[in-house]
XYZ file of C-alpha atoms in Angstrom:
705
model
C 49.479 78.352 -33.545
C 46.370 76.166 -33.804
C 45.763 76.642 -30.071
C 46.046 80.428 -30.446
C 43.570 80.466 -33.359
C 41.083 78.366 -31.407
C 41.429 80.732 -28.445
C 40.921 83.793 -30.655
C 37.856 82.228 -32.271
C 36.423 81.363 -28.886
C 37.054 84.915 -27.665
C 35.344 86.362 -30.741
C 32.333 84.074 -30.344
C 32.062 84.976 -26.684
C 32.234 88.702 -27.458
C 29.727 88.269 -30.282
C 27.430 86.338 -27.973
C 27.638 89.037 -25.295
C 27.074 91.753 -27.917
C 24.097 89.905 -29.373
C 22.639 89.362 -25.941
C 23.169 93.021 -25.124
C 21.533 94.074 -28.392
C 18.559 91.838 -27.702
C 18.241 93.219 -24.192
C 18.452 96.801 -25.425
C 15.882 96.140 -28.131
C 13.497 94.832 -25.474
C 14.188 97.859 -23.262
C 13.614 100.362 -26.079
C 10.474 98.541 -27.214
C 9.102 98.553 -23.689
C 9.886 102.265 -23.355
C 8.110 102.961 -26.631
C 5.042 100.970 -25.600
C 4.927 102.558 -22.147
C 5.166 106.036 -23.647
C 2.313 105.306 -26.015
C 0.144 103.982 -23.199
C 0.827 107.066 -21.069
C 0.231 109.451 -23.939
C -2.998 107.790 -25.016
C -4.375 108.447 -21.532
C -3.425 112.122 -21.755
C -4.672 112.910 -25.260
C -8.032 114.691 -24.965
C -11.064 112.880 -26.261
C -13.125 114.852 -28.785
C -16.835 114.151 -28.910
C -18.208 112.425 -31.975
C -20.664 115.242 -32.635
C -17.954 117.914 -32.614
C -15.785 115.851 -34.905
C -18.781 115.357 -37.166
C -19.419 119.114 -37.300
C -15.737 119.711 -38.052
C -15.607 117.185 -40.902
C -18.896 118.486 -42.280
C -17.460 122.009 -42.340
C -14.412 120.716 -44.217
C -16.617 118.961 -46.775
C -18.654 122.117 -47.306
C -15.460 124.099 -47.783
C -14.247 121.624 -50.408
C -17.626 121.875 -52.152
C -17.354 125.669 -52.073
C -13.880 125.455 -53.631
C -15.317 123.335 -56.432
C -18.066 125.924 -56.842
C -15.475 128.645 -57.330
C -13.618 126.514 -59.882
C -16.843 125.882 -61.812
C -17.775 129.583 -61.798
C -14.261 130.536 -62.904
C -14.506 128.049 -65.761
C -17.828 129.474 -67.014
C -16.579 133.051 -66.815
C -13.290 132.038 -68.425
C -15.067 130.492 -71.400
C -17.109 133.660 -71.956
C -14.045 135.891 -71.711
C -12.147 133.567 -74.037
C -14.918 133.925 -76.621
C -14.511 137.691 -76.405
C -10.716 137.521 -76.552
C -10.746 135.268 -79.625
C -12.510 138.009 -81.608
C -9.657 140.375 -80.807
C -7.142 137.697 -81.755
C -8.786 137.177 -85.149
C -8.938 140.915 -85.862
C -5.707 142.182 -84.395
C -3.418 139.221 -84.951
C -4.658 136.716 -87.507
C -6.188 139.022 -90.170
C -3.717 141.825 -89.477
C -0.768 139.474 -89.937
C -2.321 138.092 -93.140
C -2.811 141.631 -94.498
C 0.854 142.379 -93.829
C 1.861 139.126 -95.540
C -0.281 139.996 -98.586
C 1.280 143.455 -98.787
C 4.794 142.021 -98.548
C 4.054 139.389 -101.203
C 2.629 142.025 -103.580
C 5.708 144.184 -103.040
C 7.969 141.188 -103.699
C 6.013 140.370 -106.865
C 6.354 143.949 -108.025
C 10.128 143.917 -107.485
C 10.760 140.370 -108.767
C 13.522 140.230 -111.362
C 13.566 136.530 -112.176
C 10.970 133.904 -112.898
C 11.835 132.077 -109.719
C 11.332 135.220 -107.642
C 7.956 135.845 -109.304
C 6.796 132.278 -108.655
C 7.813 132.492 -105.015
C 6.026 135.815 -104.595
C 2.868 134.406 -106.230
C 2.945 131.372 -103.960
C 3.377 133.587 -100.897
C 0.514 135.818 -102.048
C -1.798 132.830 -102.528
C -0.832 131.451 -99.106
C -1.526 134.729 -97.300
C -4.797 135.335 -99.170
C -5.963 131.863 -98.189
C -4.852 132.531 -94.629
C -6.820 135.803 -94.591
C -9.961 134.071 -95.812
C -9.603 131.551 -93.001
C -9.184 134.419 -90.552
C -12.299 136.191 -91.826
C -14.279 132.957 -91.558
C -12.951 132.390 -88.034
C -13.924 135.944 -87.100
C -17.496 135.284 -88.238
C -17.690 132.070 -86.213
C -16.148 133.675 -83.141
C -18.409 136.708 -83.384
C -21.441 134.423 -83.549
C -20.247 132.539 -80.457
C -19.650 135.786 -78.595
C -23.084 137.126 -79.542
C -24.626 133.939 -78.177
C -22.962 134.234 -74.762
C -22.241 137.936 -74.193
C -25.496 138.506 -72.359
C -24.391 135.830 -69.875
C -21.289 137.803 -68.864
C -22.867 139.807 -66.002
C -24.549 136.672 -64.709
C -21.259 134.730 -64.786
C -19.434 137.543 -63.012
C -22.117 137.604 -60.340
C -21.984 133.833 -59.976
C -18.234 133.935 -59.407
C -18.582 136.670 -56.809
C -21.270 134.650 -55.030
C -19.130 131.494 -55.167
C -16.186 133.344 -53.631
C -18.371 134.717 -50.864
C -19.696 131.215 -50.198
C -16.135 129.921 -49.983
C -15.175 132.683 -47.550
C -18.130 131.754 -45.358
C -17.314 128.042 -45.572
C -13.698 128.741 -44.606
C -14.851 130.798 -41.644
C -17.055 127.894 -40.588
C -13.978 125.650 -40.591
C -12.215 128.098 -38.265
C -15.213 128.174 -35.937
C -15.765 124.404 -35.838
C -12.024 123.937 -35.262
C -12.255 126.137 -32.166
C -15.386 124.297 -31.036
C -13.354 121.083 -30.869
C -12.096 122.450 -27.558
C -8.433 121.635 -28.213
C -6.930 125.128 -27.993
C -5.676 124.667 -24.430
C -4.160 121.281 -25.236
C -2.384 122.558 -28.353
C -1.073 125.593 -26.467
C 0.500 123.522 -23.671
C 4.042 122.122 -23.781
C 3.360 119.530 -21.063
C 3.546 116.544 -23.425
C 6.150 117.873 -25.872
C 9.081 115.827 -24.583
C 7.038 112.628 -24.227
C 5.627 112.978 -27.735
C 9.045 113.716 -29.196
C 10.625 110.756 -27.380
C 7.891 108.416 -28.584
C 8.182 109.566 -32.201
C 11.960 109.116 -32.107
C 11.545 105.535 -30.882
C 8.862 104.900 -33.483
C 10.799 106.384 -36.416
C 14.233 105.133 -35.413
C 12.830 101.719 -34.355
C 14.016 99.990 -31.177
C 15.884 97.456 -33.318
C 18.032 100.072 -35.096
C 18.779 101.950 -31.884
C 19.682 98.706 -30.100
C 21.993 97.618 -32.900
C 23.838 100.935 -32.727
C 23.941 101.028 -28.924
C 25.283 97.458 -28.725
C 28.325 98.347 -30.835
C 30.085 100.000 -27.885
C 29.539 101.449 -24.465
C 30.068 104.893 -25.965
C 27.230 104.317 -28.416
C 24.960 103.016 -25.687
C 25.710 106.110 -23.625
C 24.951 108.307 -26.640
C 21.541 106.717 -27.124
C 20.697 106.949 -23.421
C 21.760 110.598 -23.246
C 19.818 111.372 -26.401
C 16.589 109.741 -25.235
C 16.814 111.639 -21.947
C 17.565 115.055 -23.463
C 14.069 116.570 -23.584
C 15.172 119.869 -25.106
C 17.126 118.210 -27.913
C 14.312 115.777 -28.726
C 11.762 118.574 -29.085
C 14.212 120.746 -31.019
C 14.853 117.883 -33.421
C 11.145 117.214 -33.977
C 10.293 120.866 -34.561
C 12.985 120.825 -37.263
C 11.239 117.839 -38.966
C 13.650 115.119 -37.856
C 16.509 113.431 -39.746
C 16.446 113.473 -43.530
C 15.430 110.076 -44.860
C 17.355 108.501 -47.719
C 15.401 107.736 -50.853
C 13.656 104.359 -50.631
C 14.641 104.014 -46.952
C 11.881 102.806 -44.679
C 13.088 104.820 -41.688
C 15.371 107.821 -41.072
C 18.888 106.844 -40.022
C 18.879 108.051 -36.411
C 22.124 106.236 -35.535
C 23.969 108.117 -38.286
C 22.392 111.374 -37.127
C 23.528 110.660 -33.551
C 27.017 109.774 -34.702
C 27.323 113.019 -36.674
C 25.955 115.177 -33.858
C 28.276 113.634 -31.287
C 31.314 113.851 -33.569
C 30.622 117.580 -33.905
C 30.255 117.992 -30.134
C 33.561 116.173 -29.624
C 35.335 118.241 -32.277
C 34.161 121.684 -31.163
C 33.755 123.168 -27.710
C 31.505 125.843 -29.237
C 28.834 123.505 -30.618
C 26.913 122.936 -27.407
C 24.716 126.025 -27.293
C 23.374 128.999 -29.213
C 23.632 129.369 -32.955
C 26.426 126.821 -33.274
C 24.431 124.139 -31.442
C 21.585 124.780 -33.884
C 24.084 124.546 -36.727
C 25.423 121.246 -35.374
C 21.930 119.783 -35.186
C 21.040 121.079 -38.647
C 24.103 119.339 -40.109
C 23.340 116.105 -38.252
C 19.691 116.075 -39.346
C 20.352 117.005 -42.948
C 23.277 114.628 -43.443
C 21.593 111.665 -41.757
C 21.137 110.683 -45.387
C 24.483 111.303 -47.141
C 24.705 114.158 -49.647
C 26.633 113.594 -52.864
C 29.720 115.792 -53.252
C 30.212 117.679 -56.524
C 33.918 118.312 -56.897
C 35.742 119.414 -60.045
C 35.860 116.614 -62.613
C 39.650 116.698 -62.526
C 39.607 115.996 -58.781
C 39.376 112.231 -59.176
C 40.401 111.654 -55.546
C 37.463 113.601 -54.114
C 35.204 111.646 -51.744
C 31.772 110.555 -52.919
C 29.835 112.330 -50.196
C 29.987 115.548 -48.203
C 31.785 115.103 -44.876
C 29.284 116.356 -42.247
C 31.965 117.250 -39.700
C 33.898 119.297 -42.260
C 30.660 120.979 -43.290
C 29.958 122.003 -39.698
C 33.515 123.178 -39.009
C 33.528 125.223 -42.206
C 30.405 127.143 -41.270
C 31.488 127.479 -37.634
C 34.704 129.198 -38.717
C 32.943 131.359 -41.302
C 30.399 132.422 -38.675
C 33.003 133.230 -36.037
C 35.080 135.117 -38.620
C 32.078 137.284 -39.514
C 31.886 136.042 -43.095
C 28.232 134.963 -43.070
C 25.013 136.919 -43.386
C 24.396 139.081 -40.292
C 21.137 137.199 -39.651
C 22.737 133.738 -39.627
C 23.060 133.623 -35.845
C 19.296 134.044 -35.446
C 18.237 131.268 -37.818
C 16.248 128.300 -36.575
C 17.508 124.732 -37.036
C 14.918 124.149 -39.770
C 16.200 127.136 -41.749
C 19.852 126.220 -41.224
C 19.208 122.841 -42.839
C 18.760 124.726 -46.113
C 22.205 126.269 -45.699
C 24.207 123.104 -45.010
C 22.608 120.822 -47.618
C 24.718 121.834 -50.611
C 26.706 119.576 -52.917
C 29.729 121.893 -53.104
C 33.062 121.179 -51.341
C 33.967 123.448 -48.433
C 36.742 125.154 -50.379
C 34.203 126.142 -53.031
C 31.952 127.673 -50.366
C 34.953 129.743 -49.246
C 35.738 130.607 -52.870
C 32.158 131.790 -53.431
C 32.340 134.257 -50.560
C 35.749 135.568 -51.568
C 34.752 135.810 -55.229
C 31.704 137.953 -54.469
C 33.614 140.115 -51.972
C 36.215 140.774 -54.651
C 34.091 141.074 -57.758
C 30.697 142.493 -56.711
C 30.814 143.476 -53.022
C 27.697 145.593 -53.571
C 25.676 142.369 -53.915
C 26.680 141.542 -50.330
C 25.739 144.886 -48.804
C 22.658 145.817 -50.835
C 19.696 146.856 -48.700
C 17.384 144.913 -51.034
C 17.393 141.599 -49.172
C 15.530 139.892 -52.011
C 18.595 140.293 -54.233
C 21.359 140.122 -51.616
C 24.073 137.697 -52.836
C 21.839 136.210 -55.551
C 22.040 139.480 -57.506
C 25.103 137.826 -59.050
C 22.774 135.808 -61.293
C 21.036 138.931 -62.554
C 24.239 140.832 -63.194
C 26.677 138.223 -64.435
C 25.212 134.831 -65.346
C 24.207 135.119 -68.978
C 21.255 133.117 -70.274
C 22.266 130.523 -72.860
C 24.057 127.209 -73.072
C 26.207 127.894 -76.147
C 29.422 128.209 -74.142
C 28.802 125.365 -71.698
C 30.973 123.209 -73.960
C 33.935 125.276 -72.723
C 33.465 124.164 -69.100
C 36.841 123.191 -67.672
C 37.484 119.963 -65.793
C 39.806 121.747 -63.362
C 37.045 124.149 -62.335
C 34.173 123.171 -60.082
C 30.605 123.260 -61.425
C 29.743 126.671 -59.977
C 32.998 128.206 -61.214
C 32.130 126.973 -64.691
C 28.669 128.541 -64.481
C 30.289 131.850 -63.538
C 32.595 131.477 -66.525
C 30.149 130.240 -69.173
C 26.612 131.005 -68.011
C 23.733 128.651 -68.656
C 19.986 128.349 -68.960
C 17.518 128.358 -66.082
C 18.846 125.275 -64.294
C 22.465 126.409 -64.041
C 21.412 129.930 -63.081
C 19.192 128.645 -60.272
C 21.966 126.274 -59.139
C 24.554 129.035 -58.754
C 21.941 131.286 -57.174
C 21.294 128.740 -54.448
C 25.016 128.075 -54.083
C 25.982 131.692 -53.458
C 23.163 132.047 -50.928
C 24.334 128.946 -49.051
C 27.918 130.186 -49.117
C 26.865 133.237 -47.108
C 24.669 131.223 -44.747
C 21.369 132.288 -46.297
C 18.702 129.537 -46.425
C 17.424 128.594 -49.875
C 15.827 125.683 -51.688
C 14.864 124.730 -55.225
C 11.445 125.862 -56.456
C 10.980 124.333 -59.930
C 7.901 125.062 -61.999
C 6.627 123.618 -65.257
C 9.470 123.824 -67.788
C 11.608 126.083 -65.617
C 14.014 126.057 -62.666
C 13.858 128.743 -59.993
C 14.557 129.122 -56.282
C 13.109 130.508 -53.086
C 15.260 132.201 -50.472
C 15.018 133.448 -46.899
C 14.915 137.168 -46.111
C 14.264 138.955 -42.807
C 10.797 139.782 -44.165
C 9.944 136.233 -45.214
C 10.728 133.835 -48.019
C 10.637 135.067 -51.614
C 10.707 133.333 -55.034
C 13.596 134.387 -57.271
C 14.054 133.883 -61.038
C 10.587 132.384 -61.487
C 6.867 132.858 -60.992
C 5.246 133.887 -57.746
C 3.922 131.653 -54.995
C 1.659 129.020 -56.486
C 3.669 128.650 -59.685
C 5.627 125.569 -58.651
C 6.724 123.108 -56.019
C 9.659 122.329 -53.758
C 11.746 119.221 -53.199
C 10.963 119.326 -49.490
C 8.339 117.239 -47.651
C 6.001 120.217 -48.099
C 5.934 119.698 -51.874
C 3.674 122.525 -53.156
C 5.343 125.896 -52.837
C 2.344 127.455 -51.083
C 2.455 124.715 -48.452
C 6.168 125.447 -48.013
C 5.354 129.148 -47.710
C 2.691 128.370 -45.104
C 5.131 126.546 -42.825
C 7.708 129.358 -43.140
C 5.077 131.916 -42.158
C 3.888 129.806 -39.230
C 7.428 129.067 -38.022
C 8.135 132.804 -38.004
C 5.555 133.121 -35.203
C 7.871 131.320 -32.774
C 6.231 129.351 -29.965
C 2.753 129.737 -31.468
C 3.878 127.458 -34.280
C 4.261 124.598 -31.808
C 0.472 124.250 -31.818
C 0.823 122.957 -35.381
C 3.578 120.506 -34.485
C 1.722 119.163 -31.454
C -1.269 118.240 -33.576
C 1.068 116.553 -36.068
C 2.790 114.659 -33.249
C -0.505 113.340 -31.922
C -1.275 112.232 -35.469
C 2.030 110.336 -35.461
C 1.102 108.770 -32.127
C -2.167 107.536 -33.652
C -0.423 106.249 -36.800
C -2.010 108.814 -39.101
C -0.127 109.326 -42.381
C 1.796 112.608 -42.123
C 0.399 115.308 -44.446
C 2.473 118.466 -44.674
C 0.128 120.797 -46.541
C -3.470 121.535 -47.427
C -2.582 121.613 -51.131
C -1.096 118.121 -51.064
C -3.785 116.402 -53.115
C -2.208 112.973 -52.850
C -3.460 112.484 -49.296
C -6.562 113.793 -47.549
C -5.409 114.467 -43.986
C -6.932 112.487 -41.159
C -8.226 114.235 -38.039
C -5.060 115.367 -36.214
C -3.064 116.160 -39.351
C -6.009 118.120 -40.696
C -6.267 119.899 -37.350
C -2.564 120.786 -37.556
C -2.930 122.303 -41.011
C -6.137 124.171 -40.232
C -4.580 125.497 -37.026
C -1.665 126.684 -39.132
C -4.048 128.293 -41.615
C -5.690 130.264 -38.803
C -2.320 131.350 -37.386
C -1.128 132.790 -40.708
C -4.444 134.228 -41.878
C -3.027 137.766 -41.862
C 0.464 136.912 -43.144
C 1.582 138.630 -46.333
C 3.507 136.720 -48.997
C 6.368 138.486 -50.751
C 6.124 138.934 -54.509
C 8.586 137.108 -56.736
C 11.597 138.942 -58.140
C 13.483 138.246 -61.342
C 10.614 136.476 -63.103
C 11.478 138.484 -66.211
C 14.921 136.845 -66.186
C 13.507 133.328 -66.509
C 14.659 132.956 -70.107
C 16.196 136.381 -70.701
C 19.823 137.412 -70.825
C 19.159 140.935 -69.563
C 16.397 142.227 -67.307
C 13.991 144.850 -68.607
C 13.382 145.961 -65.019
C 15.455 148.825 -63.623
C 17.136 147.648 -60.424
C 18.911 150.144 -58.197
C 22.662 149.678 -57.724
C 24.312 150.930 -54.538
C 27.094 152.958 -56.165
C 29.543 155.133 -54.249
C 30.325 158.815 -54.528
C 33.877 159.345 -55.766
C 35.775 161.749 -53.491
C 38.972 163.711 -54.089
C 40.818 161.161 -51.950
C 39.602 158.378 -54.250
C 40.996 160.294 -57.244
C 44.481 160.843 -55.851
C 47.101 159.643 -58.342
C 50.524 159.167 -56.744
C 54.106 159.058 -58.018
C 56.833 157.575 -55.823
C 60.516 158.452 -55.769
C 61.229 155.815 -58.430
C 58.733 157.314 -60.852
C 56.081 154.595 -60.309
C 52.674 156.068 -61.083
C 49.721 154.492 -59.228
C 46.284 155.308 -60.640
C 43.283 154.345 -58.497
C 40.613 152.868 -60.747
C 38.161 155.468 -59.408
C 40.378 158.375 -60.547
C 38.714 158.592 -63.952
C 38.550 161.912 -65.744
C 35.709 160.469 -67.833
C 33.198 159.448 -66.617
C 33.546 161.300 -63.336
C 30.752 159.262 -61.718
C 28.932 155.991 -62.367
C 27.629 155.970 -65.926
C 26.580 153.265 -68.385
C 28.586 150.124 -67.828
C 31.025 151.882 -65.496
C 30.071 151.991 -61.821
C 32.108 152.784 -58.720
C 31.563 150.594 -55.665
C 33.312 150.148 -52.298
C 36.124 147.607 -52.483
C 37.044 144.852 -50.056
C 40.628 146.104 -50.502
C 39.660 149.539 -49.191
C 38.583 152.623 -51.085
C 36.687 152.113 -54.318
C 36.936 149.906 -57.359
C 35.697 150.433 -60.878
C 33.255 147.767 -61.970
C 32.525 147.316 -65.652
C 29.094 145.717 -65.924
C 28.211 142.835 -68.209
C 24.978 144.541 -69.204
C 24.339 147.903 -70.822
C 25.896 149.850 -73.682
C 29.652 150.035 -74.221
C 31.283 152.723 -72.069
C 34.871 153.891 -72.425
C 36.741 155.305 -69.436
C 39.847 157.450 -69.283
C 42.468 158.829 -66.917
C 44.405 162.071 -67.108
C 47.833 161.765 -65.515
C 51.045 163.759 -65.200
C 54.147 161.774 -66.071
C 57.299 162.958 -64.287
C 59.443 162.048 -67.300
C 58.894 161.203 -70.944
C 59.658 157.660 -71.965
C 58.491 154.075 -71.965
C 56.341 152.794 -69.128
C 55.174 149.285 -68.242
C 51.428 149.324 -67.563
C 49.704 146.731 -65.358
C 46.240 146.613 -63.805
C 44.962 144.913 -60.668
C 41.774 143.170 -61.802
C 39.231 140.512 -60.931
C 37.345 138.681 -63.676
C 34.634 136.002 -63.633
C 35.210 134.813 -67.181
C 37.702 134.640 -70.022
C 38.382 136.156 -73.459
C 38.393 139.792 -72.352
C 40.738 142.598 -73.318
C 41.200 146.292 -72.669
C 42.094 148.335 -75.731
C 44.215 151.365 -74.820
C 44.454 154.697 -76.614
C 47.088 157.216 -75.470
C 46.825 160.959 -76.117
C 44.368 160.411 -78.952
C 46.402 157.696 -80.652
C 44.060 154.712 -81.009
C 44.892 151.068 -80.309
C 48.275 151.713 -78.738
C 48.058 148.445 -76.821
C 45.678 145.582 -76.187
C 45.747 144.285 -72.633
C 44.484 140.731 -72.074
C 42.524 140.433 -68.843
C 43.476 137.187 -67.092
C 40.663 134.812 -66.139
C 41.108 135.147 -62.378
C 38.011 133.101 -61.399
C 36.954 135.899 -59.079
C 40.309 136.500 -57.370
C 42.439 139.652 -57.558
C 45.394 139.400 -59.943
C 47.531 141.543 -62.213
C 47.522 141.845 -65.973
C 50.706 141.120 -67.868
C 52.635 144.370 -68.455
C 52.386 146.225 -71.758
C 54.819 148.976 -72.724
C 53.557 152.398 -73.769
C 55.234 155.740 -74.419
C 54.251 158.790 -72.405
C 55.261 162.396 -72.795
C 56.387 164.513 -69.873
C 53.440 166.146 -68.141
C 49.810 165.608 -69.078
C 48.778 162.323 -70.711
C 45.307 160.900 -71.380
C 44.819 157.119 -71.239
C 41.520 155.915 -72.662
C 40.311 152.316 -72.232
C 37.637 150.466 -74.151
C 36.458 146.940 -73.442
C 36.631 144.134 -75.969
C 35.281 140.612 -75.539
C 35.204 137.525 -77.666
C 31.692 136.123 -77.700
C 29.105 137.452 -75.292
C 29.500 140.504 -73.076
C 31.299 140.013 -69.753
C 32.146 142.081 -66.720
C 35.277 142.812 -64.677
C 36.471 144.959 -61.775
C 39.651 147.039 -61.480
C 41.293 148.363 -58.312
C 44.186 150.281 -59.806
C 46.659 150.709 -62.648
C 50.411 151.106 -62.240
C 52.851 152.664 -64.678
C 56.502 151.799 -64.030
C 59.311 153.522 -65.957
C 61.102 151.023 -68.175
C 64.910 151.259 -67.969
C 66.511 152.224 -71.284
C 68.193 148.834 -71.737
C 64.944 146.948 -71.044
C 62.640 148.863 -73.361
C 60.855 146.992 -76.079
C 60.763 148.904 -79.356
């Protein structure tokens, strides 16, 4: 036994020694390759004359000075306008409110019946009279200030106009001096793309980390070699901003990225080209730093992190099955990263798609791309946290939001989730005191549930939302955008700190990074930003904006009520005798089950709906409905032939899936009967959808009296 152990130890040490030697050799090889690439590239990077650089930097300085001039002019004009506005505030708010308070106090004093009531009224009167005096005094002071500066208003307006014109001229000078650098031809050529990408990979990954991974096995070494020699993949990766770096990590984890990408290639024969290759790379890049998994609290066996391979396979299947947005197949790798970066388990992604198909299919097909999918937040996620205490441990986070609503954070979370579920890129766009999102559309990115562009920031390397917008607009130009990346890559070659946007005030860009951003600015000079939608919903339960709903026309075929040979009456939900078309809370929309479904909206005034049917026989019937509900504590109250409250039908909490209500027994007469339904909820208003009702004759012996 001792001899065997010694032999095993010797074998291990020999293997370890060989592995260590191999790792050392590989590290030397990768370091030499990196150094050789840098030497070659440095010889091929064009040299810009000192005078042209000087002119360029001088133009930038003048532009910054012009920006400060605009800020100063805006401040002066703002102070004058504020002085004017404060007069209106004193008159129309302060004094007016005090006058109303005085009137109310006098009325209360007049109607006081007890000593305590009189004392309170007197105290209120004294308070409001004192408040009015303060308002009158403030009005005098504010009027005096306005009189002192009002003559300066035209001058201040002119100064601001002049400052803006000076800024426009300074910005144009930046464009001109940028062109005079003589780098247009270099930035437009792809000759050095692969070399630059290969060098940056070696620099970011580090020869040591690549060697350590490659030395683990021959398969790993082959992966690294194939990767470093795949020009197209290297450039594709760099255009997509490279692997996501873990917080506090010094370098991105390229070995993990490689491992993920190769595991996907091995698992799927469809991942090697087209949209699915881009999806595979997006998953590998985004999950190079592990993403936390957010399973239901009751799922104590859930893994800690998202499984990248499962994430890829989920979206591959959904794409091939036609479940994703029609534009998914045309997305770039960079955009796809903002589809596959969610915290939700794969089964919850599938649930999200099925839930929306069942409950509000019109949100999937709406022609308003700004609200496609995310319209769910507007229609069904109430604002308020009062019911969050009812979140269930057996439901996942997003299912609980659908059930119990939430304030801005939860609404933005589920908005991003439902977009990801359908393969639509999205990312967080918080602003001061509020959570919102931005999402991809065929016409460009748009802010949803918050202020417009400039109101916040992102959690991407681009930070400020306008810098994020700028890269989306430039990327939409296709190959022209590569001019921006090439300048960034040369900056990386020269060890410049990477700066992703002109509004990033933490770092003033050095030459090549500044050139990249100013090139980008010129490319998108004529681009139009989309206005935000849903800003009014930031802290509101119901929108005060009228949004169109794609309702369906109800045909005679949709209204056909059938009776089979056993007396079973089937009533399509769209066969209402009142209302006959979409009205109030009741709308008719195409159903994933075929035909139409009746949707009862969360918002709007209460709307009853009724059906007129012909019963083949008088007697007791068991009534059930096929429904889908997002939340709980809902009932339908049924009146029959004018008799109120004949039955109360609990609507099951189906969590967005189709299900049947428990049967209730009602008596019908032979021939014409009118069934009228009203909706009842406990707590806040909720919505539901119905596909059909069925009335089954109850055998005499089974009837419940």
